[in-house]
């Protein structure tokens, strides 16, 4: 039986909700290009890297052909606007139940890592007052592959000095759940309405429903049954 020793968290949508700010920053770019996106469409950008997000937006208007320099400029503008929007983030923006969960995990001796696609993760953690809580933050710039590839979750476990099956991964995106499962890590899905091929081990609707003891117990039992 595997003992759970580590917890690996996605950031946006799990620790804090910056999805709306990503949406507003992308919407400004999309409007300018004459591409219509709304909040429902924006769901597909969750967990997806900045560059891939731009490509998905541009795919909505196949006749909008931009060269590498123009794309680079749009990526810079999007991030500059996003940085303006996150400038006012404080500890009050930590999602409900997360502070208690992190505290319980710390006192329970779990090692904790952040596996976020966001290059702004260290800055956001600082604004939230959580910089010292995590033992590791994977730098997405050092990765070869983006989610749904398992690399970021494998690297998170490695940084904690643990095997992937000794950790539990927490995600709010389908790409993230696939990455966690492909890494061989038990997965907890938060607020994901419909799943594809990759199913989580535990599902909750919102972060305040996350109960650490119960999650660890369920995952451990499941592993024991499935061998
Ligand atoms: P940045 P996560 C992801 O964060 C967001 O869900 C996604 O919408 C965003 O495009 C991506 O980070 C990159 O963010 O532009 O700040 O580098 O959910 O993996 O924590
Ligand atoms: Mg996320």
Coordinates of N, CA, C and O and ligand atoms in Angstrom, one line a residue, residues 9-14 16 18-19 22-23 26 42-51 53 75 78-79 82-83 86 114-121 124 140 147 152-153 171-173, ligand 1:
X9 N -0.5 20.8 -6.2 CA -1.6 21.7 -6.5 C -1.4 22.5 -7.8 O -0.3 23.1 -8.0
X10 N -2.4 22.5 -8.6 CA -2.5 23.5 -9.6 C -2.8 24.9 -8.9 O -3.2 24.9 -7.8
X11 N -2.6 25.9 -9.6 CA -2.7 27.2 -8.9 C -4.1 27.9 -9.3 O -5.0 28.0 -8.5
X12 N -4.2 28.3 -10.6 CA -5.4 29.0 -11.1 C -6.6 28.0 -11.0 O -6.6 27.0 -11.7
X13 N -7.6 28.4 -10.2 CA -8.8 27.6 -10.1 C -8.7 26.6 -9.0 O -9.7 25.9 -8.7
X14 N -7.6 26.5 -8.3 CA -7.5 25.6 -7.2 C -7.1 26.4 -5.9 O -7.8 26.3 -4.9
X16 N -6.4 29.9 -6.1 CA -7.0 31.2 -6.3 C -7.7 31.2 -7.6 O -7.4 30.4 -8.5
X18 N -8.0 33.0 -10.8 CA -7.5 34.0 -11.7 C -8.1 33.8 -13.1 O -7.7 34.6 -14.0
X19 N -8.9 32.8 -13.3 CA -9.5 32.5 -14.6 C -10.2 33.7 -15.2 O -10.1 34.0 -16.4
X22 N -7.6 36.1 -16.5 CA -7.1 35.6 -17.8 C -8.1 35.9 -18.9 O -7.7 36.4 -20.0
X23 N -9.4 35.6 -18.6 CA -10.4 35.8 -19.6 C -10.5 37.3 -20.1 O -10.5 37.6 -21.3
X26 N -7.5 38.1 -22.3 CA -7.6 37.6 -23.6 C -8.7 38.2 -24.4 O -8.6 38.4 -25.6
X42 N -14.1 30.4 -23.1 CA -12.8 30.6 -22.3 C -12.5 29.3 -21.5 O -11.3 29.1 -21.1
X43 N -13.5 28.5 -21.2 CA -13.3 27.3 -20.4 C -12.1 26.5 -21.0 O -11.4 25.8 -20.2
X44 N -12.0 26.4 -22.3 CA -11.0 25.6 -22.9 C -9.6 26.1 -22.7 O -8.6 25.4 -23.0
X45 N -9.5 27.3 -22.2 CA -8.1 27.9 -22.0 C -7.6 27.5 -20.6 O -6.4 27.7 -20.4
X46 N -8.4 26.9 -19.8 CA -8.0 26.6 -18.4 C -6.9 25.6 -18.4 O -7.0 24.5 -19.0
X47 N -5.8 25.9 -17.8 CA -4.6 25.0 -17.7 C -3.8 25.0 -18.9 O -2.8 24.3 -19.0
X48 N -4.1 25.7 -20.0 CA -3.4 25.8 -21.2 C -2.4 26.9 -21.2 O -2.7 28.0 -20.7
X49 N -1.2 26.7 -21.8 CA -0.2 27.7 -21.7 C -0.6 29.0 -22.5 O -1.5 29.0 -23.3
X50 N 0.2 30.1 -22.2 CA -0.1 31.4 -22.8 C -0.1 31.3 -24.3 O -1.0 31.7 -25.1
X51 N 1.0 30.7 -24.8 CA 1.2 30.5 -26.3 C 0.1 29.7 -26.9 O -0.5 30.1 -28.0
X53 N -2.8 29.2 -25.8 CA -4.1 29.9 -25.6 C -4.3 30.8 -26.8 O -5.4 30.9 -27.4
X75 N 1.2 38.4 -27.2 CA 1.4 37.6 -25.9 C 1.9 38.6 -24.8 O 1.5 38.5 -23.7
X78 N -1.1 40.7 -23.8 CA -2.0 40.0 -22.9 C -1.5 39.9 -21.5 O -2.2 40.2 -20.5
X79 N -0.2 39.6 -21.4 CA 0.4 39.4 -20.0 C 0.5 40.8 -19.3 O 0.2 40.8 -18.1
X82 N -2.9 41.3 -18.0 CA -3.2 40.4 -16.9 C -2.5 40.8 -15.7 O -3.0 40.8 -14.6
X83 N -1.2 41.3 -15.8 CA -0.5 41.8 -14.6 C -1.2 42.9 -14.0 O -1.2 43.0 -12.7
X86 N -4.0 41.5 -12.0 CA -3.7 40.7 -10.7 C -3.0 41.6 -9.7 O -2.7 41.1 -8.6
X114 N 3.6 23.2 -6.2 CA 2.7 23.9 -7.1 C 3.1 23.4 -8.5 O 4.3 23.5 -8.9
X115 N 2.1 22.9 -9.3 CA 2.3 22.5 -10.7 C 1.4 23.3 -11.5 O 0.3 22.9 -11.9
X116 N 1.8 24.6 -11.8 CA 0.9 25.5 -12.6 C 1.6 25.8 -13.9 O 2.8 26.0 -14.0
X117 N 0.7 25.9 -14.9 CA 1.2 26.3 -16.3 C 1.6 27.8 -16.3 O 2.1 28.3 -17.3
X118 N 1.2 28.5 -15.2 CA 1.4 30.0 -15.3 C 2.8 30.4 -14.9 O 3.3 30.0 -13.9
X119 N 3.4 31.2 -15.8 CA 4.7 31.8 -15.5 C 4.6 32.8 -14.4 O 5.6 33.3 -13.9
X120 N 3.4 33.3 -14.1 CA 3.2 34.3 -13.1 C 2.9 33.6 -11.7 O 2.6 34.3 -10.7
X121 N 3.1 32.3 -11.6 CA 2.7 31.6 -10.3 C 3.5 32.2 -9.1 O 2.9 32.5 -8.1
X124 N 2.0 35.5 -8.0 CA 0.6 35.3 -7.5 C 0.7 34.7 -6.1 O 0.1 35.2 -5.1
X140 N 7.4 26.5 -15.2 CA 6.9 26.0 -16.5 C 7.8 26.3 -17.6 O 7.8 25.6 -18.6
X147 N 0.7 20.7 -20.0 CA -0.4 19.8 -19.7 C -1.2 19.7 -21.0 O -1.3 20.7 -21.7
X152 N 4.9 18.0 -15.9 CA 4.9 19.0 -14.7 C 4.6 18.3 -13.4 O 5.1 18.7 -12.4
X153 N 3.7 17.2 -13.5 CA 3.4 16.5 -12.2 C 4.5 15.6 -11.8 O 4.8 15.4 -10.6
X171 N -6.6 19.5 -9.3 CA -6.7 20.2 -10.6 C -8.2 20.7 -10.8 O -9.1 20.0 -10.4
X172 N -8.3 21.8 -11.6 CA -9.6 22.3 -12.0 C -9.8 22.2 -13.6 O -10.8 22.7 -14.1
X173 N -8.8 21.6 -14.3 CA -8.9 21.5 -15.7 C -8.8 20.1 -16.2 O -8.1 19.2 -15.6
Ligands
LIG1 P1 0.4 32.7 -17.7 P2 -2.9 26.8 -14.0 C1 -2.9 28.3 -16.2 O1 -2.7 28.2 -14.8 C2 -4.2 29.0 -16.5 O2 -5.3 28.1 -16.1 C3 -4.3 29.3 -18.0 O3 -5.6 29.9 -18.3 C4 -3.1 30.2 -18.4 O4 -3.1 30.4 -19.8 C5 -1.8 29.5 -18.0 O5 -1.8 29.2 -16.6 C6 -0.6 30.4 -18.3 O6 -0.6 31.5 -17.5 O7 0.0 33.5 -18.9 O8 0.3 33.5 -16.4 O9 1.8 32.1 -17.9 O10 -4.4 26.5 -14.1 O11 -2.0 25.8 -14.7 O12 -2.4 27.2 -12.6

